[in-house]
CSV table of C-alpha atoms in Angstrom, one decimal:
chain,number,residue,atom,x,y,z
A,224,UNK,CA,-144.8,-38.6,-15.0
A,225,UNK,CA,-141.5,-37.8,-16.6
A,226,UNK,CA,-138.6,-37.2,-14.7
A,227,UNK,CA,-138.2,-33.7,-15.2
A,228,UNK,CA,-142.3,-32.3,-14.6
A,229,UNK,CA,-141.1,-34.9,-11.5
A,230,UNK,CA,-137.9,-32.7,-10.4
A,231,UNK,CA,-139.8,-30.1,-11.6
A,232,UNK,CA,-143.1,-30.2,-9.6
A,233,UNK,CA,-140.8,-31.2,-6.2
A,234,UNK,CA,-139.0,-28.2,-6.5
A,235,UNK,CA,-141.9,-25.7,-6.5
A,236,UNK,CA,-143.3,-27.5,-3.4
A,237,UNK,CA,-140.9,-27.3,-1.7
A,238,UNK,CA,-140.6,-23.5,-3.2
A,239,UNK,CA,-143.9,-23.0,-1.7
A,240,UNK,CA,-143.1,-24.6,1.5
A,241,UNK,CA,-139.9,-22.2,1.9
A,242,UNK,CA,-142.3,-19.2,1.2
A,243,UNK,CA,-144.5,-19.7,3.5
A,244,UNK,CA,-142.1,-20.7,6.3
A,245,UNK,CA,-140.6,-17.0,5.6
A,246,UNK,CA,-144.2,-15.5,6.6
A,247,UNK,CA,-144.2,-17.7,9.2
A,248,UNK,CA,-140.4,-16.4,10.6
A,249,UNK,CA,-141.7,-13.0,10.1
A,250,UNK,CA,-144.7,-13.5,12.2
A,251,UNK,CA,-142.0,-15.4,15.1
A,252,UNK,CA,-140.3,-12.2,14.9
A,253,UNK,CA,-142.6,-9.7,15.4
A,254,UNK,CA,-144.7,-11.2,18.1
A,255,UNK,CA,-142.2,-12.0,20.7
A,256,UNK,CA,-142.0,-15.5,19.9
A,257,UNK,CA,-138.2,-16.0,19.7
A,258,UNK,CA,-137.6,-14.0,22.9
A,259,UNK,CA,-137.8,-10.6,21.5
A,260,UNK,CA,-139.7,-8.5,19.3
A,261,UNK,CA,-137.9,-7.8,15.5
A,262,UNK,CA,-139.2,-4.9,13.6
A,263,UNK,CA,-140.3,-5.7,10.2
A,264,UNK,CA,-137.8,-3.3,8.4
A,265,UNK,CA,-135.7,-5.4,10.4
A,266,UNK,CA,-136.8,-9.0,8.3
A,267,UNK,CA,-136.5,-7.2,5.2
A,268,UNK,CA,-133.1,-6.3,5.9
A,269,UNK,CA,-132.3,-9.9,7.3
A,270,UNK,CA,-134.0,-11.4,3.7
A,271,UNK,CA,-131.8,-9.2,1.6
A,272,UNK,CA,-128.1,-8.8,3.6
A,273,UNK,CA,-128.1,-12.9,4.2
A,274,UNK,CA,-129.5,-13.4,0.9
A,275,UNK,CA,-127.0,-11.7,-1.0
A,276,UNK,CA,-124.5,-13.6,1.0
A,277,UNK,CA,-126.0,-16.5,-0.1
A,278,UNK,CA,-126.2,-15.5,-4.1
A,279,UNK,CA,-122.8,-14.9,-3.9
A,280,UNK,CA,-122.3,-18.5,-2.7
A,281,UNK,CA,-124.3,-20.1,-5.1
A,282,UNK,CA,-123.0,-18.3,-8.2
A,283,UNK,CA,-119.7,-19.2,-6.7
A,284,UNK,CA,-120.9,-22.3,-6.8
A,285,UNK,CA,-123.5,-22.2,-9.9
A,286,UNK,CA,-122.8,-25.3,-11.5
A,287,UNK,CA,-126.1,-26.8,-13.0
A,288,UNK,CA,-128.0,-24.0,-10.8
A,289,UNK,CA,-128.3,-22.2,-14.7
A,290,UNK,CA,-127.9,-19.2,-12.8
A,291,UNK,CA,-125.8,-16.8,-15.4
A,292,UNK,CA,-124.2,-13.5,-14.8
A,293,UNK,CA,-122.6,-12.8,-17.8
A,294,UNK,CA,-124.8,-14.7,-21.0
A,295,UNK,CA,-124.2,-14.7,-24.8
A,296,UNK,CA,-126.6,-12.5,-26.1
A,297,UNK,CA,-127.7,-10.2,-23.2
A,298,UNK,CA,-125.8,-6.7,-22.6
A,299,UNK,CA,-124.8,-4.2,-19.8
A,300,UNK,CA,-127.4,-4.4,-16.8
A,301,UNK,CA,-130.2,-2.0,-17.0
A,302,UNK,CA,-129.4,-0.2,-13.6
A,303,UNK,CA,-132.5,1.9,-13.4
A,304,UNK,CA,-134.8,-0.8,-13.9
A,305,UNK,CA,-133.0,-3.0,-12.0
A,306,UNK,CA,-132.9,-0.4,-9.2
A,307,UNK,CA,-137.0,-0.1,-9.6
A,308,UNK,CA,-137.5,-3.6,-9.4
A,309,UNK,CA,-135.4,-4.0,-6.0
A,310,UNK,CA,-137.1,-1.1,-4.4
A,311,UNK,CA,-140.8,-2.5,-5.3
A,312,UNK,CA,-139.4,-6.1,-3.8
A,313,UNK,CA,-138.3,-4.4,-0.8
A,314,UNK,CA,-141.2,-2.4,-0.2
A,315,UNK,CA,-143.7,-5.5,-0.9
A,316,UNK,CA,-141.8,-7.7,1.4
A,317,UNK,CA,-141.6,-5.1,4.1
A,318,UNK,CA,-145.7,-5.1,3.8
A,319,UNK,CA,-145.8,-8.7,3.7
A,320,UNK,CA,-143.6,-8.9,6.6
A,321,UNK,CA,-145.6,-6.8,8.8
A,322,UNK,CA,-148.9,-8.4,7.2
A,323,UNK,CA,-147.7,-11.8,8.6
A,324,UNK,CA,-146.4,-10.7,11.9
A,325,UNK,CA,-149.9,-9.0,12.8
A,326,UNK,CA,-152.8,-12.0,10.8
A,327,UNK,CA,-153.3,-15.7,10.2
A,328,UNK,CA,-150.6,-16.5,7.9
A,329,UNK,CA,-152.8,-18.2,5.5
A,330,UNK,CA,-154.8,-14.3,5.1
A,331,UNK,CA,-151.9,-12.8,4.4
A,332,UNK,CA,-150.2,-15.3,2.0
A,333,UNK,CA,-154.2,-15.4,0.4
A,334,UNK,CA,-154.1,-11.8,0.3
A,335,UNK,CA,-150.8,-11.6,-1.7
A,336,UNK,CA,-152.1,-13.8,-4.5
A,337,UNK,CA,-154.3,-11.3,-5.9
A,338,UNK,CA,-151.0,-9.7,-7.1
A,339,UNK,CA,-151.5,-11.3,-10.9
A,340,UNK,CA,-154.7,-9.1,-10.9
A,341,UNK,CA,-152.6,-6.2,-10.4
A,342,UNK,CA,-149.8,-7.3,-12.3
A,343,UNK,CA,-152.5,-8.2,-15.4
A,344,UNK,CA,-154.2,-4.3,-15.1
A,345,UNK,CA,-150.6,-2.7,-15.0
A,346,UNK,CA,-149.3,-5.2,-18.2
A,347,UNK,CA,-152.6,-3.5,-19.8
A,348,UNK,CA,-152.1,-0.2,-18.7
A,349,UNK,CA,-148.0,0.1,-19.0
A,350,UNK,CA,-147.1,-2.7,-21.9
A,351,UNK,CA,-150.2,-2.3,-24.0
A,352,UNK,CA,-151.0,-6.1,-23.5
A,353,UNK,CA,-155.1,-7.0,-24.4
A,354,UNK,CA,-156.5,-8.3,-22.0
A,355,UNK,CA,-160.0,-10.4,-22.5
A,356,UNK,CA,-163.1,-10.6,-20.2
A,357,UNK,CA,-162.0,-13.8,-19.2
A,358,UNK,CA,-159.2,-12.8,-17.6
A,359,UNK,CA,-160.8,-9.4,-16.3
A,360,UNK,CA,-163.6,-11.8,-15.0
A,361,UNK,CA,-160.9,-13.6,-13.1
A,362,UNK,CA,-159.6,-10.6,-11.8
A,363,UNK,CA,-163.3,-9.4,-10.0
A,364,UNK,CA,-163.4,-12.6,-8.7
A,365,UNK,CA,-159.9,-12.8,-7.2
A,366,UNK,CA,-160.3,-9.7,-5.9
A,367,UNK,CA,-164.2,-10.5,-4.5
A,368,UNK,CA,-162.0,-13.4,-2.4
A,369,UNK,CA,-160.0,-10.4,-1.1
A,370,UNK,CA,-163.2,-8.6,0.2
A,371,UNK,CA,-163.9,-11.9,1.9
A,372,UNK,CA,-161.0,-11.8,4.0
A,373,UNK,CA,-161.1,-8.3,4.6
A,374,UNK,CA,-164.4,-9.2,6.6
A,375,UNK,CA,-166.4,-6.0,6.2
A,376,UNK,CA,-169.0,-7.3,7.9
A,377,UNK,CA,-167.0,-7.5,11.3
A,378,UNK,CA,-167.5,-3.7,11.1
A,379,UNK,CA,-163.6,-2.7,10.5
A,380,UNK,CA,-161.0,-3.9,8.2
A,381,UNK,CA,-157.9,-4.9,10.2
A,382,UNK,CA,-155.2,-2.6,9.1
A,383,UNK,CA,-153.1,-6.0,8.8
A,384,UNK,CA,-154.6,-6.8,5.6
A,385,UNK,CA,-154.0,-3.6,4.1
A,386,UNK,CA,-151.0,-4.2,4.1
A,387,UNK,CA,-150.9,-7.2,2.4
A,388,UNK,CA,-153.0,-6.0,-0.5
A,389,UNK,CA,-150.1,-3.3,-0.4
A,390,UNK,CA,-148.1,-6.1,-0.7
A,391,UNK,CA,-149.9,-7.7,-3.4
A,392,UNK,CA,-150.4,-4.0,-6.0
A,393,UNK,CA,-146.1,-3.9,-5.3
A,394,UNK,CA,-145.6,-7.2,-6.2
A,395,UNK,CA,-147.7,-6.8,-9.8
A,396,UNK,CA,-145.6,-3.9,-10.3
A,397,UNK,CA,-142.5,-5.8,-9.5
A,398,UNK,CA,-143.7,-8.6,-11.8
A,399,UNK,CA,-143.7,-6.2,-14.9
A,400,UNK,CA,-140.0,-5.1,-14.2
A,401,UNK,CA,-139.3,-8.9,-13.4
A,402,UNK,CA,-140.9,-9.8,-16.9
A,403,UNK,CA,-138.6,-6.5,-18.9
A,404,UNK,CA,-135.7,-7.6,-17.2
A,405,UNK,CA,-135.8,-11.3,-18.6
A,406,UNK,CA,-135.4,-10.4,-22.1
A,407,UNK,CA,-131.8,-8.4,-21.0
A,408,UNK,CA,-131.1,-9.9,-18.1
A,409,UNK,CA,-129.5,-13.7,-17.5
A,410,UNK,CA,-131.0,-14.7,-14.0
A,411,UNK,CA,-127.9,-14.6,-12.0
A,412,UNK,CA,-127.2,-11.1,-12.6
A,413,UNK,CA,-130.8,-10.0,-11.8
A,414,UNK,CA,-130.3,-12.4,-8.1
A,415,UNK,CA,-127.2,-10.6,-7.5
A,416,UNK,CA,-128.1,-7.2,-8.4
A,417,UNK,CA,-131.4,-7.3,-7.0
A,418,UNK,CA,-129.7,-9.1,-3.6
A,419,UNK,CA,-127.2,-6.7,-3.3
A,420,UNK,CA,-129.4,-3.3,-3.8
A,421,UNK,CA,-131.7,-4.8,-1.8
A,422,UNK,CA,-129.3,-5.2,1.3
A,423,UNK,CA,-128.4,-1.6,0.8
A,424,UNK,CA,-131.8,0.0,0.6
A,425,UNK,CA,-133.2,-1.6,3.5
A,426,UNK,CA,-129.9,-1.6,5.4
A,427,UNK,CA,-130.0,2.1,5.3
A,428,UNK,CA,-133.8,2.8,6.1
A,429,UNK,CA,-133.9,-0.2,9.0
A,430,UNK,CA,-131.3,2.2,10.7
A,431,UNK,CA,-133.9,4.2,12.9
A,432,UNK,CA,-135.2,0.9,14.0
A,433,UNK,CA,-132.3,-1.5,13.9
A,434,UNK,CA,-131.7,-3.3,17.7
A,435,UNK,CA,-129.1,-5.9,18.4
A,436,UNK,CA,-131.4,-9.2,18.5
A,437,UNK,CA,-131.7,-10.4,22.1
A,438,UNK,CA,-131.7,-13.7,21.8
A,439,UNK,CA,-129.9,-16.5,20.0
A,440,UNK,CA,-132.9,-17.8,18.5
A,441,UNK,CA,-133.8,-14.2,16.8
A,442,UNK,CA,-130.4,-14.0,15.5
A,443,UNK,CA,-130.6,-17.8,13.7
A,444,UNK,CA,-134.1,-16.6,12.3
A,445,UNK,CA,-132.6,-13.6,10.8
A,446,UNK,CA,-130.1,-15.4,9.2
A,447,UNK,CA,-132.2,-18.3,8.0
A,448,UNK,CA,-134.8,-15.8,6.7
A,449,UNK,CA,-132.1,-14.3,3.6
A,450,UNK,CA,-130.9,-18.1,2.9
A,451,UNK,CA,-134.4,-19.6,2.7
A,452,UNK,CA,-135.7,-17.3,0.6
A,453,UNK,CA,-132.5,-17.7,-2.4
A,454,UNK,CA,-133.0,-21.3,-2.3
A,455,UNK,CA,-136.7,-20.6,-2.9
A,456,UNK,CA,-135.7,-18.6,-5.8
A,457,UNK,CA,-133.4,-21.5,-7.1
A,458,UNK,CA,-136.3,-23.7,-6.7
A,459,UNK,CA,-138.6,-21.9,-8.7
A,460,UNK,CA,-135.7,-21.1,-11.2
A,461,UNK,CA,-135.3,-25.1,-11.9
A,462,UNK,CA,-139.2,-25.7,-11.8
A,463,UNK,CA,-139.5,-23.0,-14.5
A,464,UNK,CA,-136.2,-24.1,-16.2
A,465,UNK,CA,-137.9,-27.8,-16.9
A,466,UNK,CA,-141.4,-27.4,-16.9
A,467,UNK,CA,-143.9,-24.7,-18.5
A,468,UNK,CA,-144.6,-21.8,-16.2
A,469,UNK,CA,-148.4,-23.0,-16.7
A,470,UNK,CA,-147.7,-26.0,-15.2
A,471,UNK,CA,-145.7,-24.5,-12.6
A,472,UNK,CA,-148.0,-21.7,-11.8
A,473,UNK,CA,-151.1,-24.0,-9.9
A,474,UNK,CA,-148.6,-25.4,-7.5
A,475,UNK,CA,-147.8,-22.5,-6.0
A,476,UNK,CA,-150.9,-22.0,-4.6
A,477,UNK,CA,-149.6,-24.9,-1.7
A,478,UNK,CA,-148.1,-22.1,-0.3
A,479,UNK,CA,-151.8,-21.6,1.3
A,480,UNK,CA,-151.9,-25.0,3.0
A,481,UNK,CA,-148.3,-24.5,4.2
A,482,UNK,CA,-148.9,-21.4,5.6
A,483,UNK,CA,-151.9,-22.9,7.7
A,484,UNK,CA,-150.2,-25.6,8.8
A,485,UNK,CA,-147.6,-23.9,10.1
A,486,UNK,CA,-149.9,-21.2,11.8
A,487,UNK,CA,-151.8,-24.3,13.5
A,488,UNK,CA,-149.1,-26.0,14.3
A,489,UNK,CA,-147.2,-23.4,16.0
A,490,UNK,CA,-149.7,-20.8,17.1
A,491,UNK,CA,-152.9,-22.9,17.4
A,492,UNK,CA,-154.0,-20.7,15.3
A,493,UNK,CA,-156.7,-22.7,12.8
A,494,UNK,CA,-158.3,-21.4,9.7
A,495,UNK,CA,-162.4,-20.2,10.0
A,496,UNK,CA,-165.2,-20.8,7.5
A,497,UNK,CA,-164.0,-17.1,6.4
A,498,UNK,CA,-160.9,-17.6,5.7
A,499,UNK,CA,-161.6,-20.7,3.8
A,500,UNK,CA,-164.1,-19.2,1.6
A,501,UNK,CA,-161.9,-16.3,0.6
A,502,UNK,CA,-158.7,-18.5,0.3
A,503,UNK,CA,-160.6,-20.9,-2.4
A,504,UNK,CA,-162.2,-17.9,-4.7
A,505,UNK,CA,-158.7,-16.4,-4.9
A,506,UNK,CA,-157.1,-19.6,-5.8
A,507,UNK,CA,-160.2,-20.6,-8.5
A,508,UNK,CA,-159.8,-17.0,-10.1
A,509,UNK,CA,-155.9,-17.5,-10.6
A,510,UNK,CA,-156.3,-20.9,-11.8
A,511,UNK,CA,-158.9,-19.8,-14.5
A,512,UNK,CA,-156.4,-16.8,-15.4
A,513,UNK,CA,-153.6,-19.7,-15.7
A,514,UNK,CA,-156.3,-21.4,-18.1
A,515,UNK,CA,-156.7,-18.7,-19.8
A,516,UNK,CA,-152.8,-18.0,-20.7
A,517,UNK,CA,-152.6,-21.7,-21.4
A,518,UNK,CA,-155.5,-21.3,-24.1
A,519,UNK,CA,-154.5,-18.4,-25.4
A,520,UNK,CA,-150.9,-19.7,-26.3
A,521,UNK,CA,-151.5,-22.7,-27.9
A,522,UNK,CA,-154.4,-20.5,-30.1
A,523,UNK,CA,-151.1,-18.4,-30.9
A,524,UNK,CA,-148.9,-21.3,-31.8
A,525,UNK,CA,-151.4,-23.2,-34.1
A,526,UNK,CA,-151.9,-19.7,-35.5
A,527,UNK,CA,-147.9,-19.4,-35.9
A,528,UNK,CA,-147.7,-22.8,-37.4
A,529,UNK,CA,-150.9,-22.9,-39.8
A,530,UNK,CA,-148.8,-19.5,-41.4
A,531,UNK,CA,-146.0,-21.4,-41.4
A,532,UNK,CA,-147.3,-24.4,-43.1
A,533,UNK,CA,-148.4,-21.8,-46.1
């Protein structure tokens, strides 16, 4: 393996690993855990206040980090989009948060991967992209693995997971901003921007909830939650930066075993037969959407070159 796909592939496991120890903090939160109960508008404004703070940090500090503010080639910021990106990332981690504090983490991180189907129907609907029967295929089925987890058959659908297929429709929205933003936007100035609106939105509505944390342990928590979560992003940044995204994309889906672990490990709580069975057709229908996207760009760049060659 080459250096970089090495560096590369490191850096979104341990990506993964950071994600799902933030689904795992949430859940510490908001079960008593740490010696009090945090309120999961109270996470999401933890995530975004320390995580600006850490942004700031880090693009004081951006050397080899390729985290741009200001970029040959890109213009003023794009406020409104900017704006609509940080209050779908808000509102998705909020969802997530109270997803995780409330189900097996590994339900509710499997739950949130069905976010490319949403973020594949809204690239169709809003950007005009075509998308194939492949790729719709994938979609039924990821979104068959979601029906798995939601346990019908127990006769009620835990309100829990609603929220995290909340989560999930957010997040595809999000990703469409994300992906209009990366033509304008260098990826510093999106962190900060998106950091620093995001520490004000929830900041404001976590005020009806907001309690000082009773406990050391809450408070470190908090804290950690915001700085885990930009080094996560600077993680995925330098896997994307050195690898292709379609070679980054599959190792994300780790995030599943972490998340287990972790729920094992600390709340003895182990995945069923269910849970496995959902987990795995989510994970095969994103793989064969990644398979797709890989096929259908290298059938675009022959096409490219054979017209280039005439």
């Amino acid at each position: 393996m080459r250096p970089t796909l090495l560096i590369a592939t490191v850096s979104v496991l341990l990506c993964t690993m950071l994600v799902a120890g933030t689904t795992l903090s949430a859940k510490a939160l908001g079960n008593g855990g740490l010696g009090g109960v945090s309120h999961p508008l109270m996470v999401s404004q933890a995530r975004f206040v320390f995580g600006f703070a850490g942004v700031v940090v880090v693009l004081a500090l951006r050397k080899g980090t390729g985290m741009q503010v200001w970029a040959p080639g890109f213009g003023k910021p794009r406020w409104g989009l900017q704006a609509l990106r940080t209050g779908l990332g808000w509102a998705s981690g909020a969802m997530m948060f109270t997803a995780a504090s409330r189900m097996p983490l590994a339900d509710a991180s499997a739950l949130s991967f069905t976010s490319p189907v949403a973020t594949m129907t809204f690239a169709a609907l809003i950007l005009g992209e075509k998308v194939g029967p492949w790729r719709w295929g994938a979609g039924a089925l990821a979104l068959f693995g979601a029906l798995i987890l939601l346990r019908p058959g127990a006769g009620v659908i835990q309100p829990a997971a609603l929220f995290a297929l909340g989560a999930a429709l957010l997040m595809g929205l999000e990703a469409i901003a994300i992906k209009r933003l990366a033509t304008t936007e260098p990826p510093g100035r999106t962190m900060l921007i998106n950091n620093a609106m995001g520490a004000l939105i929830a900041s404001l509505i976590a005020i009806p909830v907001w309690e000082m944390p009773a406990t050391p342990a809450q408070w470190g928590v908090l804290v950690a939650m915001g700085l885990v979560m930009v080094t996560a992003q600077i993680l995925l940044l330098t896997a994307n930066r050195l690898a292709d995204a379609s070679y980054v994309a599959p190792f994300f889906y780790t995030t599943l075993i972490w998340a287990a672990a972790y729920d094992a490990a600390l709340f003895d709580v182990w995945p069923d037969a269910v849970s496995i069975t959902g987990a795995a057709v989510i994970i095969c229908a994103g793989l064969l959407m990644t398979w797709r996207e890989v096929r259908a760009r290298r059938l675009r760049q022959t096409g490219q070159g054979a017209r280039a060659s005439a």
